[in-house]
CSV table of C-alpha atoms in Angstrom, one decimal:
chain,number,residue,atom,x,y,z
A,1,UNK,CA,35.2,-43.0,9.2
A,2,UNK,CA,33.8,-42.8,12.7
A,3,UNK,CA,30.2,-41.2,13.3
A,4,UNK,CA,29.3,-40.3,16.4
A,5,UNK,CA,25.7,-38.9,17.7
A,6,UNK,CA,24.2,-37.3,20.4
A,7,UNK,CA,21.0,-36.3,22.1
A,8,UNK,CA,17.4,-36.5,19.2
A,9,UNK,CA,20.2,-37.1,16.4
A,10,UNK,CA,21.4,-40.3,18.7
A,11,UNK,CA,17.6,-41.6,19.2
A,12,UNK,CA,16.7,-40.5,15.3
A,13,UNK,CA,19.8,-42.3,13.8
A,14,UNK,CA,19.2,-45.8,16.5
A,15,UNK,CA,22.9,-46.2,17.6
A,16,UNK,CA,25.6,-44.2,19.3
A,17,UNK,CA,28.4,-44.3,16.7
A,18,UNK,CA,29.1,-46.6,13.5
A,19,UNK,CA,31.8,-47.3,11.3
A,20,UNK,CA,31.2,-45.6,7.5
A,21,UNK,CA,33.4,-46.0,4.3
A,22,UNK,CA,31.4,-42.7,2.3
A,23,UNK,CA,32.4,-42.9,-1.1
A,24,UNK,CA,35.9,-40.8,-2.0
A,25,UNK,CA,33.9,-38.0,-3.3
A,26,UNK,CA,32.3,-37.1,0.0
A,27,UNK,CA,35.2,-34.8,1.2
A,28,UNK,CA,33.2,-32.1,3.2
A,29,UNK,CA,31.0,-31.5,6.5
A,30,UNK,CA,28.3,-30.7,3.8
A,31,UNK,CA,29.0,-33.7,1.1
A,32,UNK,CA,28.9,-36.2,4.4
A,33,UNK,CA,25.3,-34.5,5.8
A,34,UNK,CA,24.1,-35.3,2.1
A,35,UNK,CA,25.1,-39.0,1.7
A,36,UNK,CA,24.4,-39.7,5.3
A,37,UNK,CA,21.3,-38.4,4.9
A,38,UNK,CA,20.3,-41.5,1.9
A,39,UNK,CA,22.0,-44.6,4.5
A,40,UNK,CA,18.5,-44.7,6.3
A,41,UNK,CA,14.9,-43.5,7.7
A,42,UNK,CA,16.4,-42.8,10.6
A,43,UNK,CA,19.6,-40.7,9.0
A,44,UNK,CA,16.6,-38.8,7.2
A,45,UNK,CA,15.0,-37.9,10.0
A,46,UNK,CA,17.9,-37.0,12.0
A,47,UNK,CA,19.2,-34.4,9.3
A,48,UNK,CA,15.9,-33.3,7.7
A,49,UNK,CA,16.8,-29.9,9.6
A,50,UNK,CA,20.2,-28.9,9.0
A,51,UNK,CA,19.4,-25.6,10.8
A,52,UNK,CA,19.9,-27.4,14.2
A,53,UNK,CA,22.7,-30.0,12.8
A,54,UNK,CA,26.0,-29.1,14.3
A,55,UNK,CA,29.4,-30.9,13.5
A,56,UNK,CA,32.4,-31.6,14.9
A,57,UNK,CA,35.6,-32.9,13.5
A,58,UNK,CA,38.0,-34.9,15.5
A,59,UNK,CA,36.7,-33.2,18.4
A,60,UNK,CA,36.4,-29.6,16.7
A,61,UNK,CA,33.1,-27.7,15.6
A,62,UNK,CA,33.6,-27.6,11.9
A,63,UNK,CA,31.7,-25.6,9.1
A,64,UNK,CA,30.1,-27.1,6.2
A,65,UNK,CA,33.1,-26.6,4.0
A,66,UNK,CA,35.7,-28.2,6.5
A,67,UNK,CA,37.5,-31.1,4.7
A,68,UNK,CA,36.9,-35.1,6.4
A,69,UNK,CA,38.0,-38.2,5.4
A,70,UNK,CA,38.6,-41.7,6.2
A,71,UNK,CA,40.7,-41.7,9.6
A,72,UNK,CA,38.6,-39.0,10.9
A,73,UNK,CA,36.0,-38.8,14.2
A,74,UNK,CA,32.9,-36.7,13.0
A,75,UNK,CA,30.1,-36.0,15.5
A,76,UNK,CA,26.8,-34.9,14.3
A,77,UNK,CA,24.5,-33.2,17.4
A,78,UNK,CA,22.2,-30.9,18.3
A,79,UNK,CA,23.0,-27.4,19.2
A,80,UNK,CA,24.2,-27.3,22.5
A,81,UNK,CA,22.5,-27.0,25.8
A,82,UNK,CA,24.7,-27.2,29.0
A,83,UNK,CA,25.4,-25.0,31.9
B,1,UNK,CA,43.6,-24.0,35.3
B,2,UNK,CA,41.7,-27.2,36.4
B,3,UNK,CA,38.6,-28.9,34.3
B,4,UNK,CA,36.4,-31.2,35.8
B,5,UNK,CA,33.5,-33.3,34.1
B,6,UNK,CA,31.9,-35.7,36.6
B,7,UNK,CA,28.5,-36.8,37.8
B,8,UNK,CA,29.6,-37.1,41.6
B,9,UNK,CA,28.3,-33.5,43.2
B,10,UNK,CA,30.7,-31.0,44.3
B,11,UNK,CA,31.3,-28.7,47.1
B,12,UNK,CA,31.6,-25.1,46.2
B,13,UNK,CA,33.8,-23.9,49.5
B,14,UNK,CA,36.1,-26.6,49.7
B,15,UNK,CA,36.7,-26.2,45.6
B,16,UNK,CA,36.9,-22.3,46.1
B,17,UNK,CA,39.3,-22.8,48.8
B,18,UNK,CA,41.1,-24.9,47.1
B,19,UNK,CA,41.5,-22.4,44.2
B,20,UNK,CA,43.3,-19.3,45.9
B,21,UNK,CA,45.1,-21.7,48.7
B,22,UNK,CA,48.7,-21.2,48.5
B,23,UNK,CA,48.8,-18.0,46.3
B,24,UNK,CA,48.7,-14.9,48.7
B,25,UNK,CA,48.4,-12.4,45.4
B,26,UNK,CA,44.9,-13.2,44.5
B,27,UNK,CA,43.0,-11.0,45.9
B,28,UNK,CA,39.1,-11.9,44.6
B,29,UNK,CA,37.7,-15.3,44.1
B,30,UNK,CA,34.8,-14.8,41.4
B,31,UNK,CA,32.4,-18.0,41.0
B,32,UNK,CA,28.9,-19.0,39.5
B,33,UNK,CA,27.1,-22.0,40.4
B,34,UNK,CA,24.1,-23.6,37.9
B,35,UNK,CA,21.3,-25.1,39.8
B,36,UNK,CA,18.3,-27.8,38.5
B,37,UNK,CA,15.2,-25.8,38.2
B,38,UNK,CA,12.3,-27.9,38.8
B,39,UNK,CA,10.0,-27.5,36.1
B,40,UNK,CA,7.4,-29.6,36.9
B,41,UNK,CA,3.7,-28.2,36.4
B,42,UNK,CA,2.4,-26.8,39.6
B,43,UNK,CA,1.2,-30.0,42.0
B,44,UNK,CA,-2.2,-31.3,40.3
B,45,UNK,CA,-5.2,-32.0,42.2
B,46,UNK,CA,-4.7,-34.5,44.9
B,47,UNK,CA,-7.9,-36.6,42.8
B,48,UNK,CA,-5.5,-36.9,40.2
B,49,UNK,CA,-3.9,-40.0,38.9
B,50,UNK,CA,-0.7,-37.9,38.7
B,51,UNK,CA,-1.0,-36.8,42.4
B,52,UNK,CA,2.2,-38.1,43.6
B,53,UNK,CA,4.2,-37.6,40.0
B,54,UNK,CA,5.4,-33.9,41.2
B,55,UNK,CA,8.5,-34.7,40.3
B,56,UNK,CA,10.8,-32.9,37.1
B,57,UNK,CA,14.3,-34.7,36.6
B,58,UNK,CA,17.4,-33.6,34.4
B,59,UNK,CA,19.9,-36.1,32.6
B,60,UNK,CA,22.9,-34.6,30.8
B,61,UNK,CA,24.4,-35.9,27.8
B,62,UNK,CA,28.0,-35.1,26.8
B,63,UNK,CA,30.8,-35.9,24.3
B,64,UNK,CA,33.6,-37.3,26.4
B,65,UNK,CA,36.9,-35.7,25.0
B,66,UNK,CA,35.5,-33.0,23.1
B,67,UNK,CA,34.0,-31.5,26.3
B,68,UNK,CA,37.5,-31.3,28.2
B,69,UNK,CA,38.8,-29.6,25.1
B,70,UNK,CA,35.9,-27.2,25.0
B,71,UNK,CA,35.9,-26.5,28.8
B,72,UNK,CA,39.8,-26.2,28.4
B,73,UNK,CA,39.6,-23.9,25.6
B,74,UNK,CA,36.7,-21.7,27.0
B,75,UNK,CA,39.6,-21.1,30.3
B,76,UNK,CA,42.7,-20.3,27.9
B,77,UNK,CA,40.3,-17.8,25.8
B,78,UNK,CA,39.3,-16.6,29.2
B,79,UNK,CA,43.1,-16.4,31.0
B,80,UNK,CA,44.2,-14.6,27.5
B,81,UNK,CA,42.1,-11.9,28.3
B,82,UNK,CA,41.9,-11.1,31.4
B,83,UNK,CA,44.9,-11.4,34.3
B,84,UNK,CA,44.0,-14.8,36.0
B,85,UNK,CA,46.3,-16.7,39.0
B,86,UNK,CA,44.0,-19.6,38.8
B,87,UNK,CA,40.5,-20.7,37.1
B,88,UNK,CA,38.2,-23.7,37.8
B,89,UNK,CA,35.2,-25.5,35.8
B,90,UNK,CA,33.4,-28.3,36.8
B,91,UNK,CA,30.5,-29.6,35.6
B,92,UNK,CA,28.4,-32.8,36.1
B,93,UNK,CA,26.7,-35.3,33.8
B,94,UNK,CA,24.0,-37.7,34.2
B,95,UNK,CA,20.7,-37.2,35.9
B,96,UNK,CA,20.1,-34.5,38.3
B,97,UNK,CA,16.9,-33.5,40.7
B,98,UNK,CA,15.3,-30.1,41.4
B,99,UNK,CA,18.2,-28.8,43.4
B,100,UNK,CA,21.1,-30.1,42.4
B,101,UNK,CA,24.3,-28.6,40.9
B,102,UNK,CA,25.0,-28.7,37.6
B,103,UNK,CA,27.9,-26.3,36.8
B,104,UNK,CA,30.6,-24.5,39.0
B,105,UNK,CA,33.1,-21.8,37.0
B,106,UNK,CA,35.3,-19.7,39.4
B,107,UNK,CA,38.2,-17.0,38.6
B,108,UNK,CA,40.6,-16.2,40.4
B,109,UNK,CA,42.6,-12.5,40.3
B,110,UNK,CA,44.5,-9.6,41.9
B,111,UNK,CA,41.5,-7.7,41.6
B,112,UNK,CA,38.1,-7.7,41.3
B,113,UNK,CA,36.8,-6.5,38.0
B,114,UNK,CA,39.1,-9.6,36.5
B,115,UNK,CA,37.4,-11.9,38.5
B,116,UNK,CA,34.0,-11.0,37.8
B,117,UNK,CA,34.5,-10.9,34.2
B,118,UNK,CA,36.0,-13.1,33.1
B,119,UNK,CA,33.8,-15.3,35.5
B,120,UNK,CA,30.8,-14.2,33.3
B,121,UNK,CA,32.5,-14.8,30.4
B,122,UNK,CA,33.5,-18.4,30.8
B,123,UNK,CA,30.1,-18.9,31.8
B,124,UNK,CA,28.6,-18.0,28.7
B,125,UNK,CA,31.1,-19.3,26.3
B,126,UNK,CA,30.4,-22.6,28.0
B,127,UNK,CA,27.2,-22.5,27.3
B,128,UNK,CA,27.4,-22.4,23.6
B,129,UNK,CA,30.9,-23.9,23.0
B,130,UNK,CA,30.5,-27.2,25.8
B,131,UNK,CA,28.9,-29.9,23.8
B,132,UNK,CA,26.4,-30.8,26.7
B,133,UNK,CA,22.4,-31.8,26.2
B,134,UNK,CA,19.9,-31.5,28.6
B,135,UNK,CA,16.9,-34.1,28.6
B,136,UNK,CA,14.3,-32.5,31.1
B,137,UNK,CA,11.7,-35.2,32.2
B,138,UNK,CA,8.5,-33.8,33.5
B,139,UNK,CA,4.9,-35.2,34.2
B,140,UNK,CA,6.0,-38.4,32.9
B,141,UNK,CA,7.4,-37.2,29.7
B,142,UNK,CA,11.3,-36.9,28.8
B,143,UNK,CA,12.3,-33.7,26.0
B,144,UNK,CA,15.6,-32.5,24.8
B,145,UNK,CA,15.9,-29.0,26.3
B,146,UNK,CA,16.4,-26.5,22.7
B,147,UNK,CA,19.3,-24.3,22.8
B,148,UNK,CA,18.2,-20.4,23.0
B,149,UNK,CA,19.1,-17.7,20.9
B,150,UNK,CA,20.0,-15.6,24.2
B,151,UNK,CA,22.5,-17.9,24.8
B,152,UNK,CA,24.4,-17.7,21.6
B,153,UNK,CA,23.3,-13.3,22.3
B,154,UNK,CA,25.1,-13.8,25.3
B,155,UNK,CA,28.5,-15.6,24.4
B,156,UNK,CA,28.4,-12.9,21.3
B,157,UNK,CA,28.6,-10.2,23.7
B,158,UNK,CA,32.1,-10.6,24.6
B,159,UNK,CA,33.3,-10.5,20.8
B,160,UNK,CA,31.6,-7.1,20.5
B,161,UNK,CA,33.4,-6.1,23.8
B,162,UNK,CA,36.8,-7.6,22.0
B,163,UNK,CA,36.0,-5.6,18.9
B,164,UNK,CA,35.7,-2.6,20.5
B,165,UNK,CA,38.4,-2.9,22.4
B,166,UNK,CA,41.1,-0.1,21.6
């Protein structure tokens, strides 16, 4: 699975994107935020508030519930700011 | 319907011209340009250390390929509700000065009140839907900008207006 971060989630987390291989449970938005959020300091401080955690998958917001898996682009970031 | 992410400026006549050129129907030429504010602290005191460091920067972070989508999506949500010949968003990345231009949206229409709208309308729902992050650097310190709840009040608007539609 690719992870990709952006803005304070980028500088908390110490890299732009990374490879994961979450274990086969992990099958939702929510299930990924939780096991992320054990890989490191950093990971722990990025997601601490989920409040101002948005996803997207392959490219898409997605909700807590929406399904991920292996061949999939997730992007954790901050809520948006352009304009 | 053209989308444009790029950190090179633009030039709001020759892209508004552009626009309506060749389609004698339209008839108004809606647009909205974003701006850098400079949000520097007023100029301190020229005994100051900081005397010459009135100066606030912007950079803008975005997700390359999820932002087209976004920006193309926020112009089909816009053309399927109002009548549109033509629609335009362009908007820059990297950092920016006091000044500068950030973000250009333009409709064009037959008439006015199409124009306008929907104009409005894509501006808002870029706000909340374009994934974009402003760092703001000011005094010597660099912050990410936080989103504001009249932003998402704003884009929420037009689904009111949609529900209330007859």
């Amino acid at each position: 699975m690719k992870l990709v971060y952006f803005a304070w989630v980028r500088q908390h987390i110490g890299t732009a994107e990374e490879e994961l291989s979450p274990p086969a449970e992990v099958a939702t938005v929510e299930q990924l935020l939780d096991w992320l959020e054990a890989q490191s300091e950093g990971h722990a401080k990025a997601l601490a508030d989920r409040k101002v955690i948005r996803v997207a998958v392959n490219q898409d917001f997605a909700a807590p519930d929406h399904p991920v898996g292996p061949n999939d682009e997730v992007a954790l970031f901050p809520p948006v700011t352009g304009g | 319907m053209t989308i444009k992410v790029q950190a090179e400026d633009f030039d709001v006549g020759a892209e508004l011209k552009a626009l309506a050129e060749g389609n004698t129907q339209i008839g108004a030429v809606a647009s909205f340009v974003g701006l850098v504010r400079d949000i520097a602290p007023e100029p301190p005191d020229t005994d100051s250390p900081h005397a010459n460091v009135h100066q606030s920067a912007m950079t803008l972070e975005h997700y390359p390929g999820m932002t087209e989508k976004a920006l193309a999506q926020v112009e089909a949500d816009a053309k399927a509700r109002w009548p549109l010949d033509a629609t335009l968003i362009i908007h820059r990345y990297g950092r920016l000065l006091p000044g500068d231009q950030i973000v250009l949206t333009a409709c064009a229409s037959r008439h006015r009140e199409a124009a306008f709208e929907a104009c409005h309308f894509m501006m808002d729902y870029l706000k909340t839907k374009a994934p974009f992050w402003k760092l703001e650097e000011a005094g010597g310190e660099a912050r990410w900008v936080d989103a504001r709840e009249s932003d998402d009040t704003a884009a929420a608007r037009w689904a009111k207006k949609e529900d209330a539609a007859p």
